[in-house]
PDB file of C-alpha atoms in Angstrom:
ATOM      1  CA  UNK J   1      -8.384   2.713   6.350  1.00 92.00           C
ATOM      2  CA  UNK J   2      -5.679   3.857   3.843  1.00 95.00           C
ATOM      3  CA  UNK J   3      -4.161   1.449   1.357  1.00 97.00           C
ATOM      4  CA  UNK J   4      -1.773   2.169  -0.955  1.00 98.00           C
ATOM      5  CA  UNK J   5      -1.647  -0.468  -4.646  1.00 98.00           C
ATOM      6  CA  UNK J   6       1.463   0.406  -6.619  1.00 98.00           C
ATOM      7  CA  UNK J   7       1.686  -0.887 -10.378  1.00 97.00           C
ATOM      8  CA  UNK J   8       4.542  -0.473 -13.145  1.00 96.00           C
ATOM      9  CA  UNK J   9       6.502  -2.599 -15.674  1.00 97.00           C
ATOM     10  CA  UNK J  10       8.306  -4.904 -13.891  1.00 95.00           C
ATOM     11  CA  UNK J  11      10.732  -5.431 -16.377  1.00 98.00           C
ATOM     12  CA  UNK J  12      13.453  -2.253 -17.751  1.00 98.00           C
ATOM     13  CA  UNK J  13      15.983  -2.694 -19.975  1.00 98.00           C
ATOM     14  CA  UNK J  14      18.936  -1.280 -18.741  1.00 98.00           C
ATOM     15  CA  UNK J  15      19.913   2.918 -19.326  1.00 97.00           C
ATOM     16  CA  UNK J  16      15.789   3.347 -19.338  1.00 98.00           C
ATOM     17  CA  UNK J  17      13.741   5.191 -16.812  1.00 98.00           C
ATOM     18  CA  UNK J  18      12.223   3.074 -14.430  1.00 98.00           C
ATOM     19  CA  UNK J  19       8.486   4.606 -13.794  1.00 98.00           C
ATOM     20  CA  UNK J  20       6.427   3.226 -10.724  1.00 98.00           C
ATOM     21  CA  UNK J  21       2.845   4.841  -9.548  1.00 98.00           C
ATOM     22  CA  UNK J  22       0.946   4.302  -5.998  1.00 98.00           C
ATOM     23  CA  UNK J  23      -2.569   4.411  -6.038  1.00 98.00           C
ATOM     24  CA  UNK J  24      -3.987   5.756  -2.436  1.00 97.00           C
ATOM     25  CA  UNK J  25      -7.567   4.770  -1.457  1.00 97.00           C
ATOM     26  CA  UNK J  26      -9.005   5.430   1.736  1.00 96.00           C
ATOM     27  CA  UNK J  27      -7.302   9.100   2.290  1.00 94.00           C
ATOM     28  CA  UNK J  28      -5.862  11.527   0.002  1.00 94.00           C
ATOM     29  CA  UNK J  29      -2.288  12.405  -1.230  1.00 94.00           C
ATOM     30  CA  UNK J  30      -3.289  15.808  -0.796  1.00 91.00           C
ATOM     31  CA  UNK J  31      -4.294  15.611   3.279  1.00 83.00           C
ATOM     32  CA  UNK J  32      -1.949  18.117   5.768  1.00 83.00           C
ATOM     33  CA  UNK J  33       0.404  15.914   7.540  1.00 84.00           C
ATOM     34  CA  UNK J  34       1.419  13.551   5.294  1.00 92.00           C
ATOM     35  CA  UNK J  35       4.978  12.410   3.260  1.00 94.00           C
ATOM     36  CA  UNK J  36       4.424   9.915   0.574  1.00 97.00           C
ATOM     37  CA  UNK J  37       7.515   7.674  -0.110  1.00 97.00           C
ATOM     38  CA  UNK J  38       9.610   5.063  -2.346  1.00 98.00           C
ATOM     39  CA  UNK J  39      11.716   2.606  -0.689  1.00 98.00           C
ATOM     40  CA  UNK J  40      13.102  -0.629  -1.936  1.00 98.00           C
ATOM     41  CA  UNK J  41      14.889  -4.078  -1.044  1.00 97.00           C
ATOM     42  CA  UNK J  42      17.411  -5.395  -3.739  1.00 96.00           C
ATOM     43  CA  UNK J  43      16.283  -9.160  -3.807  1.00 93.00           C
ATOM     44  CA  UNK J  44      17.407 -10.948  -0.080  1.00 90.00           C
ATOM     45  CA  UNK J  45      18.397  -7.819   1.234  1.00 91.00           C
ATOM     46  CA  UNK J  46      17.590  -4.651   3.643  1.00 92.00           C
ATOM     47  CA  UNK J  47      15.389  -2.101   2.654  1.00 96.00           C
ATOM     48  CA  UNK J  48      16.380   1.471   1.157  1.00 96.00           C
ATOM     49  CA  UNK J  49      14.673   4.421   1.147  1.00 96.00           C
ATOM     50  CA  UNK J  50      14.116   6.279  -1.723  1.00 97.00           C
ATOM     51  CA  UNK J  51      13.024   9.663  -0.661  1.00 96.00           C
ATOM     52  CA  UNK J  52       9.687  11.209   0.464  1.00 95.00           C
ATOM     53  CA  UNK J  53       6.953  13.501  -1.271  1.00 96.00           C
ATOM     54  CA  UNK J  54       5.313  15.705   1.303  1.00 94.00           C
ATOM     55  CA  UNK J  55       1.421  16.730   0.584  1.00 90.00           C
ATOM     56  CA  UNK J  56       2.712  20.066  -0.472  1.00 90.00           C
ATOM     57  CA  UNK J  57       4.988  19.095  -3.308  1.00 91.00           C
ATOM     58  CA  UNK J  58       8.168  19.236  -1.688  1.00 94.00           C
ATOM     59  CA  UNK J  59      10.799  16.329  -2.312  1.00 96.00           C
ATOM     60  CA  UNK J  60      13.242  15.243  -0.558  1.00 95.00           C
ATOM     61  CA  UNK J  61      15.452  12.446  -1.818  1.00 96.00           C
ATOM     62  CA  UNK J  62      17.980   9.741  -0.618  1.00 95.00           C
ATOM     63  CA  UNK J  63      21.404  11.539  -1.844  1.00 93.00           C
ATOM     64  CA  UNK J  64      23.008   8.583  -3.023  1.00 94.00           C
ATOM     65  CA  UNK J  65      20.065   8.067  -5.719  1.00 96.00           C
ATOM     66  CA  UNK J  66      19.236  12.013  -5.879  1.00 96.00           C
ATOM     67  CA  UNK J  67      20.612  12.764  -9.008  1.00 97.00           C
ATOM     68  CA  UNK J  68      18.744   9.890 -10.699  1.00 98.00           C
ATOM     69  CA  UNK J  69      15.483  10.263  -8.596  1.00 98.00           C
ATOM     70  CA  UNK J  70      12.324  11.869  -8.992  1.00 98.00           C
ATOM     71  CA  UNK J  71       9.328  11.483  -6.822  1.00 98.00           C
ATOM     72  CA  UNK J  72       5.962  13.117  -8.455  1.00 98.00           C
ATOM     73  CA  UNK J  73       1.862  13.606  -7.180  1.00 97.00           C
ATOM     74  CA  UNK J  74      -1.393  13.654  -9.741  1.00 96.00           C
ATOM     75  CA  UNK J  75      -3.569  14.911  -6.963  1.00 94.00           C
ATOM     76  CA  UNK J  76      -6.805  14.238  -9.374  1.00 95.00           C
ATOM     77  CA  UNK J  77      -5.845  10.505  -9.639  1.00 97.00           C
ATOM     78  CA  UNK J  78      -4.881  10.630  -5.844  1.00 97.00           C
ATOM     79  CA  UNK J  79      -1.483   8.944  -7.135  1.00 97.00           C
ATOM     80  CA  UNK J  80       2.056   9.688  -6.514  1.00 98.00           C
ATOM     81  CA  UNK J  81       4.949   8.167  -8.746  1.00 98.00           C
ATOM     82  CA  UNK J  82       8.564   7.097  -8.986  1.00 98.00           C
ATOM     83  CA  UNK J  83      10.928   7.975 -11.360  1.00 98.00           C
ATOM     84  CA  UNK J  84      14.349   6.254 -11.505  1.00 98.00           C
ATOM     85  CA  UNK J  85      16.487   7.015 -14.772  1.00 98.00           C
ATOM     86  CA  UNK J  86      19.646   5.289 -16.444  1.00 98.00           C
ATOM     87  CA  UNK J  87      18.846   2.461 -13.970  1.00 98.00           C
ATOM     88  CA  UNK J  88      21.288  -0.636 -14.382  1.00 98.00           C
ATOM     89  CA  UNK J  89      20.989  -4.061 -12.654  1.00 97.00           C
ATOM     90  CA  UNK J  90      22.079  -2.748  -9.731  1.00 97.00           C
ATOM     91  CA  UNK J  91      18.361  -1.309  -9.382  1.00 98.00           C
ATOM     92  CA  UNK J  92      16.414  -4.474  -9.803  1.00 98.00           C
ATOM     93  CA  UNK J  93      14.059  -4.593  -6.404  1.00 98.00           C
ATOM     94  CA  UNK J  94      11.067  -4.932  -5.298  1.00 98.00           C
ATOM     95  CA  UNK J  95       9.492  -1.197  -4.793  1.00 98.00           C
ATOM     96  CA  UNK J  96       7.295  -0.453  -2.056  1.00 98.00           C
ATOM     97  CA  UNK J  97       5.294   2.883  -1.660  1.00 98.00           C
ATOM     98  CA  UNK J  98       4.529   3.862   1.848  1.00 98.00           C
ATOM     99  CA  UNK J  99       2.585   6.615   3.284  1.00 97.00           C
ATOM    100  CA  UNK J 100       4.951   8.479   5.943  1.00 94.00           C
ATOM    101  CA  UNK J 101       3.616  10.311   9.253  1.00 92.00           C
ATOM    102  CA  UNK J 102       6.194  12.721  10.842  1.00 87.00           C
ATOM    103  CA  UNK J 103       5.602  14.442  14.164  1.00 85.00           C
ATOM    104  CA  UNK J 104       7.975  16.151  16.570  1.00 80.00           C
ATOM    105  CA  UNK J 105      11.266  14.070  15.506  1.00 78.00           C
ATOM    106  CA  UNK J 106       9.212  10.685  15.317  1.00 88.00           C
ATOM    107  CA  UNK J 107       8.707   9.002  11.596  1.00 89.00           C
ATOM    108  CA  UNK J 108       7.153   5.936  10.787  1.00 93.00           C
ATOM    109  CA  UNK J 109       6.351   4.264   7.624  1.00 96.00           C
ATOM    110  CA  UNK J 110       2.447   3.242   7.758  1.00 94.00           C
ATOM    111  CA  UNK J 111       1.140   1.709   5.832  1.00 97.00           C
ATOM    112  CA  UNK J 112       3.231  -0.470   2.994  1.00 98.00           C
ATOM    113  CA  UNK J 113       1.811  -0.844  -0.570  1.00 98.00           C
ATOM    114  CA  UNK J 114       2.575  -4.596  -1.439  1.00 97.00           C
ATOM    115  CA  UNK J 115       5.422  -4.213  -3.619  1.00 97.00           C
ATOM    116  CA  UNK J 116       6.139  -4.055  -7.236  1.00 98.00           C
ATOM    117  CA  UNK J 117       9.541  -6.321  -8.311  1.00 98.00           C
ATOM    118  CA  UNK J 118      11.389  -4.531 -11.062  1.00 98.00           C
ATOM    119  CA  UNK J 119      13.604  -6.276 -12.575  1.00 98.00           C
ATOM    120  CA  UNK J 120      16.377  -4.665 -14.982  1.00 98.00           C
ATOM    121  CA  UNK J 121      17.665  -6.819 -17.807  1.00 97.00           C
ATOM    122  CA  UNK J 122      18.175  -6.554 -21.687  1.00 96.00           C
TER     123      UNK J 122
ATOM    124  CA  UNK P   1      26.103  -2.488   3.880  1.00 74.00           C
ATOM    125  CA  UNK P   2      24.273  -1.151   6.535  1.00 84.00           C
ATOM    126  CA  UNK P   3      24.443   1.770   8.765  1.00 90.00           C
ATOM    127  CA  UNK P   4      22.427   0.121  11.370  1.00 97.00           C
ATOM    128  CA  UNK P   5      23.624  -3.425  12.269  1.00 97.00           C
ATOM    129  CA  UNK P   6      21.813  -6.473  13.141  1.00 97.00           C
ATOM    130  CA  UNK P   7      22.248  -9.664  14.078  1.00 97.00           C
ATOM    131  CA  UNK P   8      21.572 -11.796  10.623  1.00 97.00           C
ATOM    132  CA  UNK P   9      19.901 -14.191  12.587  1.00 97.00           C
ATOM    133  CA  UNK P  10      18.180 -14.914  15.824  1.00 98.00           C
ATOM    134  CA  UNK P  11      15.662 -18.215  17.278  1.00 97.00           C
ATOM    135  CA  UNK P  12      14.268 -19.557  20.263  1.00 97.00           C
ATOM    136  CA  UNK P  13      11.810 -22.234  21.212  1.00 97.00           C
ATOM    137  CA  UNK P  14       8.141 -21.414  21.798  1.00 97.00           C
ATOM    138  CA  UNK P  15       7.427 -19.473  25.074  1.00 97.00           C
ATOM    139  CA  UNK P  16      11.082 -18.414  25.318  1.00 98.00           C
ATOM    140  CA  UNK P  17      12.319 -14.691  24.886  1.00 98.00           C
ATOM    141  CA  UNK P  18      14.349 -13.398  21.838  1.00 98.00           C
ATOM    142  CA  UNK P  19      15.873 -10.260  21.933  1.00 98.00           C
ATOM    143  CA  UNK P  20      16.726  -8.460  18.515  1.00 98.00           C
ATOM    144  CA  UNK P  21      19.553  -5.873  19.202  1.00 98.00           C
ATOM    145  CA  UNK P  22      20.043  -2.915  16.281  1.00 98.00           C
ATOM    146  CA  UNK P  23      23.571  -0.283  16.518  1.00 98.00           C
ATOM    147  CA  UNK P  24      23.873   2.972  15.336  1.00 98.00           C
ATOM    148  CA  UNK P  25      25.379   5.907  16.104  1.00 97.00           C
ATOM    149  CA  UNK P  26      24.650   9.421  17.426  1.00 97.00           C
ATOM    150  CA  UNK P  27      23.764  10.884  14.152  1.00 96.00           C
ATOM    151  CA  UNK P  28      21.019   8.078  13.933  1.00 96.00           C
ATOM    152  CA  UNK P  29      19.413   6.084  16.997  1.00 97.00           C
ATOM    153  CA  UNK P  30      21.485   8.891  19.220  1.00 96.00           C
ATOM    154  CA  UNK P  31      19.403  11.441  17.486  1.00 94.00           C
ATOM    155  CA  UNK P  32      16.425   9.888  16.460  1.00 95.00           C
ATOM    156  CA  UNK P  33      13.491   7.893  17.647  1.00 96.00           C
ATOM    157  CA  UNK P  34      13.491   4.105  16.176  1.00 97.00           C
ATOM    158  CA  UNK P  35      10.992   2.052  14.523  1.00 98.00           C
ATOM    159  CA  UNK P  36      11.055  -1.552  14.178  1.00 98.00           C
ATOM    160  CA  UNK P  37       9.334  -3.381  10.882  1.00 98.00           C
ATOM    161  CA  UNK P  38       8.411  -6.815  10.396  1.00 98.00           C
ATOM    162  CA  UNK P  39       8.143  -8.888   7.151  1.00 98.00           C
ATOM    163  CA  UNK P  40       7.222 -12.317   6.442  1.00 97.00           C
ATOM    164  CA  UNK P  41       8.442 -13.719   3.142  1.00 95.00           C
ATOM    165  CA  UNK P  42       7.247 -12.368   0.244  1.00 94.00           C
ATOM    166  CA  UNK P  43       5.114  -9.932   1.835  1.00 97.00           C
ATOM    167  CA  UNK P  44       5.755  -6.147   2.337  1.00 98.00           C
ATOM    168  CA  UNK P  45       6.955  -5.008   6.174  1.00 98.00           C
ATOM    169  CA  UNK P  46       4.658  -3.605   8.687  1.00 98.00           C
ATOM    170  CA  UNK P  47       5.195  -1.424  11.016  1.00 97.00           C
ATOM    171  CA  UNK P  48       5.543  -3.003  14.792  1.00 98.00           C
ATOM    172  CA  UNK P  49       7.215  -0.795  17.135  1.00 98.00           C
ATOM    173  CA  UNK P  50       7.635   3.675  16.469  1.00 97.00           C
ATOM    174  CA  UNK P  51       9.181   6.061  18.482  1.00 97.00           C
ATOM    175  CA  UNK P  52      11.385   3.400  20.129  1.00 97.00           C
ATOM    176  CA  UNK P  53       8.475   1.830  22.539  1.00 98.00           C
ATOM    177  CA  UNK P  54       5.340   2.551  21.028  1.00 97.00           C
ATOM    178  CA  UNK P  55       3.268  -0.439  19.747  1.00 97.00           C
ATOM    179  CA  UNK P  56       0.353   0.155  16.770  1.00 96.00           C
ATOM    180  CA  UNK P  57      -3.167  -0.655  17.850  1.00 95.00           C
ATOM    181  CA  UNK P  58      -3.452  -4.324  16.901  1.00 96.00           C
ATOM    182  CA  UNK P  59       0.285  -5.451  17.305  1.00 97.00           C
ATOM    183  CA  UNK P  60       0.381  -8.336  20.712  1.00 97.00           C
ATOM    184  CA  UNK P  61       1.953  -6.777  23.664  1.00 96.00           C
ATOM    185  CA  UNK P  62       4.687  -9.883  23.667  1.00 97.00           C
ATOM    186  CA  UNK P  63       6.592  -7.423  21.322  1.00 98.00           C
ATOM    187  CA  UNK P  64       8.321  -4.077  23.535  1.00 98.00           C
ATOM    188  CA  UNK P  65      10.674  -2.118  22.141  1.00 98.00           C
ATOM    189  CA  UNK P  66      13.870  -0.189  24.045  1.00 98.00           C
ATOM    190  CA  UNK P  67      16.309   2.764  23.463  1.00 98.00           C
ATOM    191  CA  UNK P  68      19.830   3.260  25.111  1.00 98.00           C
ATOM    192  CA  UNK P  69      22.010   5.716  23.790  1.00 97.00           C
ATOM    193  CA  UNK P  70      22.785   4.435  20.261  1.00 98.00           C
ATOM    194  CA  UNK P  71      21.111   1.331  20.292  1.00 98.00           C
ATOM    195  CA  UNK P  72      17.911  -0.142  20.166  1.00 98.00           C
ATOM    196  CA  UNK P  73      16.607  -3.527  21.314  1.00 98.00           C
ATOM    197  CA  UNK P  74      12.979  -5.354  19.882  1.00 98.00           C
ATOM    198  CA  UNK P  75      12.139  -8.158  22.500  1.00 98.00           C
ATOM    199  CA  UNK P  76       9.544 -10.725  21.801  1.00 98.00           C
ATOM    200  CA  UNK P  77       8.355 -12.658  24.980  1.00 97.00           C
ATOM    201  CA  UNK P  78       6.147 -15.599  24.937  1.00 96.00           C
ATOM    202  CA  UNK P  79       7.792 -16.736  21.300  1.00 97.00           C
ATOM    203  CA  UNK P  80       5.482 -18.286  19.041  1.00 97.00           C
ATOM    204  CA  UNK P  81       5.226 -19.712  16.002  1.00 97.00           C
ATOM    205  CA  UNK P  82       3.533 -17.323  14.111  1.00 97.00           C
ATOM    206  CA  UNK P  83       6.540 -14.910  14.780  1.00 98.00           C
ATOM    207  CA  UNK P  84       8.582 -15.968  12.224  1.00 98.00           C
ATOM    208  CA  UNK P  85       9.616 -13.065  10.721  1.00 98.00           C
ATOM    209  CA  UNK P  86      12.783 -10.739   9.192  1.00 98.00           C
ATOM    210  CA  UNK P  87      12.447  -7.435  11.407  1.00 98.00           C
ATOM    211  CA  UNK P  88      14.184  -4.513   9.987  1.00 98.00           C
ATOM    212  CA  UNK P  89      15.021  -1.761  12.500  1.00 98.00           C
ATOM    213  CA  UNK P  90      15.130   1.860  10.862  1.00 97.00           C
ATOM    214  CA  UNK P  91      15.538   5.554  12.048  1.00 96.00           C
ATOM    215  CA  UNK P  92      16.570   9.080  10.337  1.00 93.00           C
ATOM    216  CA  UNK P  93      20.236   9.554   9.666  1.00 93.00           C
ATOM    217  CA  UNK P  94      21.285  13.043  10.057  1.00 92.00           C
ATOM    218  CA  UNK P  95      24.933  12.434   8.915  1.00 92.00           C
ATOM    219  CA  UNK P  96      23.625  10.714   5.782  1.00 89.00           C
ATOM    220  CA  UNK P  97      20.719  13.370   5.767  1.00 89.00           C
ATOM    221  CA  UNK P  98      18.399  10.145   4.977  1.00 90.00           C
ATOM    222  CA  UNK P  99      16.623   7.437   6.332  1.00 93.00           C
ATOM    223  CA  UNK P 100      18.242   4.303   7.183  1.00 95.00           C
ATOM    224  CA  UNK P 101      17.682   0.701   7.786  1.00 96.00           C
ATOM    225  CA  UNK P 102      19.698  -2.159   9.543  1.00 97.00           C
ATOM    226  CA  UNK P 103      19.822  -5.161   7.170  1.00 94.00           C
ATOM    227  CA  UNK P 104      17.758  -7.381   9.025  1.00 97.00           C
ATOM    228  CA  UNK P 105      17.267 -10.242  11.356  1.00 98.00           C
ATOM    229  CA  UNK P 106      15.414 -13.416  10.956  1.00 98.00           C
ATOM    230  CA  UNK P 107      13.721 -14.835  13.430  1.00 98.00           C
ATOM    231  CA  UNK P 108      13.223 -18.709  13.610  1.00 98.00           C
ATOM    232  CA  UNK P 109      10.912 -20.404  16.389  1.00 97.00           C
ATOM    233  CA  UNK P 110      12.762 -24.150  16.738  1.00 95.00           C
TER     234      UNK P 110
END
């Protein structure tokens, strides 16, 4: 079955560009049907979504991050990656990349990577 | 804050029934379909109820989910202890134009 292993720093210093990559095995990043997503839980809290890559290319992007946001694929490393710039402490979480099916208004996130904590601190 | 809302917390004694409720509104759960996540400490979530009512091959049919207008119920029956748990409700937000999540309730078997 698909898994999903994401790996980064998990330490930033503050104003940097946070960078995060999802390694799929099992399926391919590339296979019709598929988003690819970010999503995060600040430490004790709910989780946010970051946005969504779909197999295509296309991104689409939580607006309140959207201007700092950019979701990427490397189809040859069957990867796709986060990146999160000028990121403050407010961005320390624990990332999670999660493979997204979408069919006639239904979404669900399936399966969950096990999580990468960032944390963002001089 | 959240644009779903939870309960923060929730518990029950083993055997007993625990009902989760989540709120939203009609550009979200009055819109949408709703999926309920659940995530044991220091673990990542995983998915256990999509498209309101719908349960994943391998998830125990002591977990249903429901949809009325805009809000959404999870309902575990025949609590036990293993179901200790947050469990994060979450459906697409079309005022927001994203994908939202309520903040969370924890489950506690007493």
């Amino acid at each position: 079955q698909v898994q999903l292993q994401g790996s980064g720093p998990g330490l930033v210093k503050p104003s940097q560009t946070l960078s995060l990559s999802c390694t799929v095995s099992g399926g391919s990043v590339s296979s019709g049907g598929y988003y690819w997503s970010w999503i995060r839980q600040h430490p004790g809290k709910g989780l946010e979504w970051i946005g969504y890559i779909y197999y295509t290319g296309s991104t689409y992007y939580n607006p309140s991050l959207k201007s700092r946001v950019t979701i990427s694929m490397d189809t040859s490393k069957n990867q796709f990656s986060l990146k999160l710039t000028s990121v403050t402490a407010a961005d320390t979480a624990v990332y999670y990349c999660v493979r997204v099916i979408s069919w006639g208004g239904n979404t669900k996130f399936d399966p969950w990577g096990q999580g990468t904590l960032v944390t963002v601190s001089s | 804050q959240s644009v779903l809302t939870q309960p923060p917390s929730a518990s029950g004694t083993p055997g007993q029934r625990v009902t989760i409720s989540c709120s939203g509104s009609n550009s979200n759960i009055g819109s949408y379909t709703v999926n309920w996540y659940q995530q044991f400490p220091g673990t990542a979530p995983k998915l256990l109820i999509f498209s309101n009512d719908q349960r994943p091959s391998g998830v125990p049919d002591r977990f249903s989910g429901s949809k009325s207008g805009t809000s959404a119920s999870l309902a575990i029956s025949g609590l036990q202890s293993e179901d200790e748990a947050d469990y994060h409700c979450a459906a697409w937000d079309d005022s927001l134009r994203g994908y939202v999540f309520g903040s969370g309730t924890r489950v506690t078997v007493l």
